[in-house]
Coordinates of C-alpha atoms in Angstrom, one line a residue:
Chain E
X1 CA 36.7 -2.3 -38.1
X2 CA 39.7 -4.2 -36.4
X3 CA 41.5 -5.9 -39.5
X4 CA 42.9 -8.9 -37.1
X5 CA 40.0 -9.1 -34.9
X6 CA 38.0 -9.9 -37.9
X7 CA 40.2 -12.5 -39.8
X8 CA 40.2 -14.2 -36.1
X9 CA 36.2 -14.5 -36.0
X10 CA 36.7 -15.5 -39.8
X11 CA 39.1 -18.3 -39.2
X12 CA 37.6 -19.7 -36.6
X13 CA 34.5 -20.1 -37.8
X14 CA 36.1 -21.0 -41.3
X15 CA 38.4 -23.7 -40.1
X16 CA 36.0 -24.6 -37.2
X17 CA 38.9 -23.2 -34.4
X18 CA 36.8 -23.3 -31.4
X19 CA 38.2 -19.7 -30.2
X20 CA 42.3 -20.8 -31.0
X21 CA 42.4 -18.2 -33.7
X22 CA 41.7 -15.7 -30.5
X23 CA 45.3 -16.3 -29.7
X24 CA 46.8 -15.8 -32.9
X25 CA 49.7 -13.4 -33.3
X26 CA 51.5 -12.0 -36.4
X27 CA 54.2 -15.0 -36.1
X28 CA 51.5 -17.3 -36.3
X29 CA 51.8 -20.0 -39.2
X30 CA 48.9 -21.0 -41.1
X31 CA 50.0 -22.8 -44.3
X32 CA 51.5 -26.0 -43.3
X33 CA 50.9 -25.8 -39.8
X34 CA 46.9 -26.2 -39.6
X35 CA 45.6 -29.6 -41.5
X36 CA 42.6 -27.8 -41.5
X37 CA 43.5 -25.3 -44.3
X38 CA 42.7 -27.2 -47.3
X39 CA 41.8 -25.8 -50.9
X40 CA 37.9 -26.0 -49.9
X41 CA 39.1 -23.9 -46.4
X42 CA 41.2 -21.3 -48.2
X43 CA 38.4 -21.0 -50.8
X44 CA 35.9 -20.3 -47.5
X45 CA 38.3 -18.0 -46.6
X46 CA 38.9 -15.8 -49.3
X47 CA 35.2 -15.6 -50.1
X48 CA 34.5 -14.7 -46.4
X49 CA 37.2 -11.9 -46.3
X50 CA 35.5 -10.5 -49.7
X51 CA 32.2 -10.8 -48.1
X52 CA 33.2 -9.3 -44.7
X53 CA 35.5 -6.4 -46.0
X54 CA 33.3 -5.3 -49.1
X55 CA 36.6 -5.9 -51.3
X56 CA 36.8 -7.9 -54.6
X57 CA 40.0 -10.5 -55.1
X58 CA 41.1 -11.5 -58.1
X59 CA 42.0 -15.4 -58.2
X60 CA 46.0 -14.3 -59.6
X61 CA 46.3 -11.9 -56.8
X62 CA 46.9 -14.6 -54.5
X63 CA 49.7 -17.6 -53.9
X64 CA 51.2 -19.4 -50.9
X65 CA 52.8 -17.0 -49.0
X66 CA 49.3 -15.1 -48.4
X67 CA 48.6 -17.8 -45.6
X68 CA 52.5 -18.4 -44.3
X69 CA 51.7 -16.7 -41.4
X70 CA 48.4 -14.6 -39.4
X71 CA 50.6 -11.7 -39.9
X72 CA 51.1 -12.4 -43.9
X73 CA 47.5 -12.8 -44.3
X74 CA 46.4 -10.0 -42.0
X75 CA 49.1 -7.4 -44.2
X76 CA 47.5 -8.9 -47.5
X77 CA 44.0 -7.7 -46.1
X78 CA 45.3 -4.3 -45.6
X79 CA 47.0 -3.7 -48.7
X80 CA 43.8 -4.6 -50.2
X81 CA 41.6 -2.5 -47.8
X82 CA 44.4 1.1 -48.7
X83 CA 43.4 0.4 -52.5
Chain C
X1 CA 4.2 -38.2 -19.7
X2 CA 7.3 -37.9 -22.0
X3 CA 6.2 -36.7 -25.4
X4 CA 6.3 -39.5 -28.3
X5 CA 9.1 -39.7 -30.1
X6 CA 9.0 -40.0 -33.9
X7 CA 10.5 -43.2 -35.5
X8 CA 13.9 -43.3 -38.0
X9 CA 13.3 -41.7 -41.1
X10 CA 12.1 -43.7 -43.9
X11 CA 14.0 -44.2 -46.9
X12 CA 13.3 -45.2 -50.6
X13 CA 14.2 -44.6 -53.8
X14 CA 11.1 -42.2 -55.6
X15 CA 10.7 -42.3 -59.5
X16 CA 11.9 -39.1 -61.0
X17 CA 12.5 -39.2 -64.8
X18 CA 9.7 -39.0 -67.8
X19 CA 8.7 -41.8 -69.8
X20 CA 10.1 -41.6 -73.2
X21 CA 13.1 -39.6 -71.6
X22 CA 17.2 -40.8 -71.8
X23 CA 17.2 -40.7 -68.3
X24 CA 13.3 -41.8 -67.7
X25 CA 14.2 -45.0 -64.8
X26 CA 16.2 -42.4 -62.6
X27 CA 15.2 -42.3 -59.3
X28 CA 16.2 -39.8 -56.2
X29 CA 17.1 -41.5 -52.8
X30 CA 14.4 -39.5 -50.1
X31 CA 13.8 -39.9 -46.3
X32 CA 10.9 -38.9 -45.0
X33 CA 10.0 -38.1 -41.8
X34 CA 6.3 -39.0 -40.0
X35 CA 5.1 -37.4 -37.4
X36 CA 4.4 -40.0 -34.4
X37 CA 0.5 -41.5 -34.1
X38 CA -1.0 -39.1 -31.6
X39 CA 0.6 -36.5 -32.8
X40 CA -1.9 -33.6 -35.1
X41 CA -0.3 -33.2 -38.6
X42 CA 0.3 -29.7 -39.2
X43 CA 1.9 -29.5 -42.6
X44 CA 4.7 -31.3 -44.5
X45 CA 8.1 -29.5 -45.6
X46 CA 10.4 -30.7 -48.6
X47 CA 13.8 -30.0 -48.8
X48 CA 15.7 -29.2 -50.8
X49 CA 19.8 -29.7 -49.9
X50 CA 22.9 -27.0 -51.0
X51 CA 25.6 -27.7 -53.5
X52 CA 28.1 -30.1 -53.3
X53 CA 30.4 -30.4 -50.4
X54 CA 27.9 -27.9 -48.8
X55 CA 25.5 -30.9 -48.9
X56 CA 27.4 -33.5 -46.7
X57 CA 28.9 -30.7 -44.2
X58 CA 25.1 -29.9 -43.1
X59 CA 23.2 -33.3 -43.2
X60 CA 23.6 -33.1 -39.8
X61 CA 21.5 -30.0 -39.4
X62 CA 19.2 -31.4 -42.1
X63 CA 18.5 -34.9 -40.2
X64 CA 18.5 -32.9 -36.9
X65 CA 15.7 -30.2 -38.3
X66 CA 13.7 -33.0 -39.5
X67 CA 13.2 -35.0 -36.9
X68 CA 12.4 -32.1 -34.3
X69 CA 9.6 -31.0 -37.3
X70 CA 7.9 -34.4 -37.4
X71 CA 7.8 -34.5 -33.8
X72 CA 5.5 -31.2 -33.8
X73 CA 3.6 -32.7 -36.3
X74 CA 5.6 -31.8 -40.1
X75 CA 5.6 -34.7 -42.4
X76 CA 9.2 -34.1 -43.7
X77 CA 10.6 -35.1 -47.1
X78 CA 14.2 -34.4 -48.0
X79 CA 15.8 -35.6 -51.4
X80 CA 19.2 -35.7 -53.0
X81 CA 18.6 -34.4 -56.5
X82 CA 19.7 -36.4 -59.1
X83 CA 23.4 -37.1 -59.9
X84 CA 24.4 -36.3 -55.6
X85 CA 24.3 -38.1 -52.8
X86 CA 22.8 -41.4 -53.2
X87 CA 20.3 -40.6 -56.4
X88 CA 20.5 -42.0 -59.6
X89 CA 23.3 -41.0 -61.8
X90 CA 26.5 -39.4 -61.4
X91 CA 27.0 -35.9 -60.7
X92 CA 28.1 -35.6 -64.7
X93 CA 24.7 -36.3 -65.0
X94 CA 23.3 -33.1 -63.1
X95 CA 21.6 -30.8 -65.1
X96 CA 19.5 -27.7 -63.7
X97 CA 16.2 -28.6 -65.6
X98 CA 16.3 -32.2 -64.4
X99 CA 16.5 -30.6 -60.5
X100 CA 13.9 -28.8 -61.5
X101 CA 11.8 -31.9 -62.3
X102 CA 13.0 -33.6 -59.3
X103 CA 11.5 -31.3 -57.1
X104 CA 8.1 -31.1 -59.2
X105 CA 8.4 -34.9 -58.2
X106 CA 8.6 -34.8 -54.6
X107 CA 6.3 -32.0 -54.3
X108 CA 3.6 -34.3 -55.1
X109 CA 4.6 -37.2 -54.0
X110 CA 5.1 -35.6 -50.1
X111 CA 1.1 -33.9 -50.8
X112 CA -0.2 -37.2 -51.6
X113 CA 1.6 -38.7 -48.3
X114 CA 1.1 -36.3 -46.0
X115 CA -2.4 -35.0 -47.4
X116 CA -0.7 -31.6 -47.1
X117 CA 0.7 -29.4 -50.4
X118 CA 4.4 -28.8 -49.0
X119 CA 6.1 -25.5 -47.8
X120 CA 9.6 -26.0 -49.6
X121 CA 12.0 -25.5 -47.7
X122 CA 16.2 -25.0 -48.5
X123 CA 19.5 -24.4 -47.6
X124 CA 21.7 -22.1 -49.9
X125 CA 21.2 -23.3 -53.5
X126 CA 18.3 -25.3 -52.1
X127 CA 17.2 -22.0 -51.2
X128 CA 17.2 -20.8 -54.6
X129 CA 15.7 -23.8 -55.7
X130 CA 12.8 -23.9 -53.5
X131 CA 12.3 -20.1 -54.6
X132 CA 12.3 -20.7 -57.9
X133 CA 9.9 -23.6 -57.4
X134 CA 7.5 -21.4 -55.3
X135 CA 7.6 -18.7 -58.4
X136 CA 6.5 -21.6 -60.7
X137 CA 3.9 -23.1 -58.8
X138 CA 2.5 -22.2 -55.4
X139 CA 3.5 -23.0 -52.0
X140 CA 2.3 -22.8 -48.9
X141 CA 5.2 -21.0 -47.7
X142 CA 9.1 -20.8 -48.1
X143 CA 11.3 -21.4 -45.4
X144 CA 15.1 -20.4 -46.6
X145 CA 17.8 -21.1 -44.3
X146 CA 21.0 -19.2 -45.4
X147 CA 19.6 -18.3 -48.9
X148 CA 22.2 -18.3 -52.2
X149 CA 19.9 -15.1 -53.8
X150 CA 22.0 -16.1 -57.1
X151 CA 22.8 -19.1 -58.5
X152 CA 26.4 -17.2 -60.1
X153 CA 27.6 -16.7 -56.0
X154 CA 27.1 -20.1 -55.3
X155 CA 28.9 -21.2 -58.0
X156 CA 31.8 -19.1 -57.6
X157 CA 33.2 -20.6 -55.1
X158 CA 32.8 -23.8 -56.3
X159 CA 34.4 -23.1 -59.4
X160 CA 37.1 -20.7 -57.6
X161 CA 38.4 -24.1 -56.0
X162 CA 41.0 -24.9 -58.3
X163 CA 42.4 -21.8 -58.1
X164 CA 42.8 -22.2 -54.1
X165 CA 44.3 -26.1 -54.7
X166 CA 47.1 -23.6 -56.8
X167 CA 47.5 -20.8 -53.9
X168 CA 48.4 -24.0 -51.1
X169 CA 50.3 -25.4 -53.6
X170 CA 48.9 -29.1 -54.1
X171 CA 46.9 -27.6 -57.9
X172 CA 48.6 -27.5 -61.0
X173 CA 50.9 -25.3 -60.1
X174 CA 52.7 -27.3 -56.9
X175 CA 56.5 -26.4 -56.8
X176 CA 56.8 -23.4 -56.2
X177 CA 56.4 -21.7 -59.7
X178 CA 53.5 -19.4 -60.0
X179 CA 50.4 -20.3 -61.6
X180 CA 49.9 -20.4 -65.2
X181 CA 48.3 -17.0 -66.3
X182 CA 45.9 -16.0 -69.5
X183 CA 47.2 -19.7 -71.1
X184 CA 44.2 -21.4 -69.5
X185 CA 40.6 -20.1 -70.1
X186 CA 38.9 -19.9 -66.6
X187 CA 36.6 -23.2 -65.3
X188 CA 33.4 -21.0 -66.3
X189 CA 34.9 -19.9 -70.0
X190 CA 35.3 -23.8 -70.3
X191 CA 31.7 -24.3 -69.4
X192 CA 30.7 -21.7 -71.4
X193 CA 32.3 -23.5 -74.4
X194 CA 31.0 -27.0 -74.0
X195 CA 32.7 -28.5 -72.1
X196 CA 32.8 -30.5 -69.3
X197 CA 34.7 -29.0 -66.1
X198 CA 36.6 -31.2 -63.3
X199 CA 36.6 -29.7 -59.9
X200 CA 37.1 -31.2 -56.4
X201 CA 36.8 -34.8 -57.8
X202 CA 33.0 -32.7 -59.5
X203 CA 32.5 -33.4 -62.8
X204 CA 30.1 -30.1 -63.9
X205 CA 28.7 -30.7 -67.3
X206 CA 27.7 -27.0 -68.3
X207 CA 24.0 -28.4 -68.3
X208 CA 24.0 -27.8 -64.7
X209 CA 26.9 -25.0 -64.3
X210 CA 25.3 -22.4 -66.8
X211 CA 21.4 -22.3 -65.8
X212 CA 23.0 -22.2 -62.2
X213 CA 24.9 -19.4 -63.0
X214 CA 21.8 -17.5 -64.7
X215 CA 19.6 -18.1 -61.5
X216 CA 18.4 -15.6 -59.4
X217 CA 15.7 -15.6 -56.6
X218 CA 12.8 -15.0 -57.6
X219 CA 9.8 -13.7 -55.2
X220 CA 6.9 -16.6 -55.1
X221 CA 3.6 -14.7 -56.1
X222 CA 0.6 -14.0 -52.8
X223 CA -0.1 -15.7 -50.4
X224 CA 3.2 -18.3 -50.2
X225 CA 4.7 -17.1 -46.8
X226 CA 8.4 -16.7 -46.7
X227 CA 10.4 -17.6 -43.8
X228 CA 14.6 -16.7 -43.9
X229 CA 17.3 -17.7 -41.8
X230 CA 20.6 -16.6 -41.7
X231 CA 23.4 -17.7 -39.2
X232 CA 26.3 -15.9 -38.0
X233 CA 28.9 -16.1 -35.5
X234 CA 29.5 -12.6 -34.6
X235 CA 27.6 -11.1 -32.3
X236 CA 25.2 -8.1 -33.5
X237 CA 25.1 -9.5 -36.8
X238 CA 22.5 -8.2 -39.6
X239 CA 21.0 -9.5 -42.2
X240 CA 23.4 -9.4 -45.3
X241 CA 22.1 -6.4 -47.5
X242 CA 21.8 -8.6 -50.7
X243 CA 18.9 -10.8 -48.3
X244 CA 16.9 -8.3 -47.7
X245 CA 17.3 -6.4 -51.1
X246 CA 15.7 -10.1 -52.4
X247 CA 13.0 -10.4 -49.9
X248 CA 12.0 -6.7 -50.1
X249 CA 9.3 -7.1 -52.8
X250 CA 7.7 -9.4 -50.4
X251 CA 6.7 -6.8 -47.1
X252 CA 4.7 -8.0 -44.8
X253 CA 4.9 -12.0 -46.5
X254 CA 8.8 -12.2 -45.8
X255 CA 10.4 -12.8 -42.1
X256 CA 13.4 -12.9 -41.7
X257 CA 16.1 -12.9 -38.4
X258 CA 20.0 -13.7 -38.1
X259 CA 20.8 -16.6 -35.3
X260 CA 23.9 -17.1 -34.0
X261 CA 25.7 -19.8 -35.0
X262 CA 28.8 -21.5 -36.9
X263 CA 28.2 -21.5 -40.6
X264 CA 27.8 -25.2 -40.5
X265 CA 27.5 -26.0 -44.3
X266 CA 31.2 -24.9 -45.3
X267 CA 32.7 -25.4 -41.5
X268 CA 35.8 -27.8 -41.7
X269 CA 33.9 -30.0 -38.9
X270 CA 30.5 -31.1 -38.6
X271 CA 29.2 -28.2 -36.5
X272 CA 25.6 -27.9 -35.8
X273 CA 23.5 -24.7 -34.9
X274 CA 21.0 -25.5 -32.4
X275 CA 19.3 -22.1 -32.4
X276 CA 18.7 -22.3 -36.1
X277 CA 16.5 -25.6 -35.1
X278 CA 14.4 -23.4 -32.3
X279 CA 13.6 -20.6 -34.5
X280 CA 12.2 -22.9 -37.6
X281 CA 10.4 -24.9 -35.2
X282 CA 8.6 -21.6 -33.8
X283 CA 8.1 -20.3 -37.0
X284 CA 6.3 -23.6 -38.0
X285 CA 4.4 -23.2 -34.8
X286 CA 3.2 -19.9 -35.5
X287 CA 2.8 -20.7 -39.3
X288 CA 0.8 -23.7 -38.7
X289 CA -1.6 -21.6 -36.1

């Protein structure tokens, strides 16, 4: 399974993207730079990339500078994927 | 000739609590839907909504389903439990036992309407709910649209929300320090102590949180029908292992397919899911045959 063509179909389904996530690249910011991403969206988030990927994340596991970028988020999934 | 069309939804407020009760004058806001005169009543469906914010993100879908069922002849009942939406009390005020009664309510009030006993029908923890009701007391049939199968995962995320205002920085925790560790017992440890837990401008009294938490779906006994939806937006998608794992016990009583669509009752914008609406209205069809 394709790490970043799944977070795409998650975050645009998540954040309601239309398809914009299709064109997202490493460089991408998230945090900050989508309005959209609000506690309630990150929750989605984390809960859809737990149920998609089969992994468990603890809640301390995570801060801010998980969803700087595509590329920080999509190298966060990974790590947790090689565990 | 253009088919009729059904009128607005009526609304009212419907008694709910007990005589003798604290809370006995508490009443739940409902909106039924009548099929239009000339129109053969098939059945009547009550539903039963999801959790919190999960609620006002999939009205839409709810007011939309509705409708399109009264036109093919479903009396349609759909309630906000008590403490949500526009129901007596405040959501403080939500316990698990008093949804419990809320639905007994509107169960018979929509049979003495409609002259139909109701299929239950609900979305995520409404799902549950209706399951659980069905277990209890017969129904006609189940129809589950995105079902929670435990109360504890449709919690979590609820309760996992202050832990995502901390990761974008606008919790507890905003400027820049990481979040407190250990000091703080978790939002469910609190529950489990007493007390009273504020989430997402929530208050959940542990009256509601803790039964939720211990609820799980429970098969409705022969002959209640069950009908499940789930709604994707990949393509090729299955049905998630723990659905069928809950509908197993049923065989040849449970149907169940995945649609394609956005999951409308967390999506940021109001999103609807039109082929969700086609396949309950067919499986109505062919239930009411």
């Amino acid at each position: 399974m394709q790490v970043a063509a799944e977070l795409k179909t998650i975050l645009d389904d998540v954040l309601s993207l239309r398809g914009r996530a299709q064109g997202f690249g490493d460089d991408t910011p998230l945090l900050g730079d989508i309005p959209e991403l609000d506690s309630m969206a990150v929750v989605s988030l984390i809960t859809a990339i737990e149920e998609r990927f089969g992994v468990g994340i603890a809640d301390d596991e995570i801060d801010g500078s998980v969803f700087a970028s595509f590329g920080s988020l999509r190298a966060f999934v990974e790590q947790l994927l090689a565990r | 000739m253009t088919p009729p069309r059904p009128a607005a939804a009526r609304a009212f407020f419907l008694p709910a609590g007990t005589p003798g009760d604290a809370d006995a004058a508490r009443t739940l806001f409902a909106l039924h839907d009548v099929p239009p005169a000339g129109v053969t009543v098939r059945g009547a469906l009550l539903y039963l909504p999801p959790f919190t914010e999960e609620m006002n993100k999939s009205r839409r879908m709810a007011a939309l389903q509705a409708r399109a069922a009264a036109a093919a002849g479903w009396h349609v009942l759909r309630i906000d439990l008590t403490g949500t939406g526009d129901s007596s009390g405040d959501f403080a005020d939500a316990r698990w036992a008093a949804w419990r009664e809320d639905i007994d309510v509107a169960r018979a009030w929509l049979a003495q309407a409609s002259g139909h006993e109701p299929w239950l029908w609900g979305l995520r923890l409404g799902a549950l709910l209706a399951a659980q009701a069905a277990a209890e007391r017969p129904a006609p049939g189940l129809l589950l649209w995105q079902p929670a199968t435990s109360g504890r995962n449709a919690l979590q995320p609820f309760l996992r929300l202050k832990a995502g205002a901390a990761w974008i920085g606008t919790g507890a925790a905003a400027g820049g320090d990481a979040p407190p560790k250990a000091a703080e017992p978790s939002p469910l440890q609190q529950l489990q102590a007493g007390q009273t837990v504020e989430i997402a401008g929530y208050t959940l009294a542990p009256a509601l949180a803790l039964p939720m938490a211990e609820a799980v779906f429970t098969p409705p006994p022969a002959p209640t029908r069950v009908i499940a939806f789930e709604v994707s937006p990949r393509e090729g998608a299955t049905l998630s292992p723990a659905l069928e794992r809950a509908l197993a016990p049923l065989g040849d009583r449970a149907r169940a397919a995945v649609l394609p669509g956005p999951s409308f009752w967390q999506a940021q914008e109001i999103e609807t899911a039109p082929a969700l609406i086609d396949a309950t209205l067919a499986a109505l069809a062919e239930a009411a045959a």
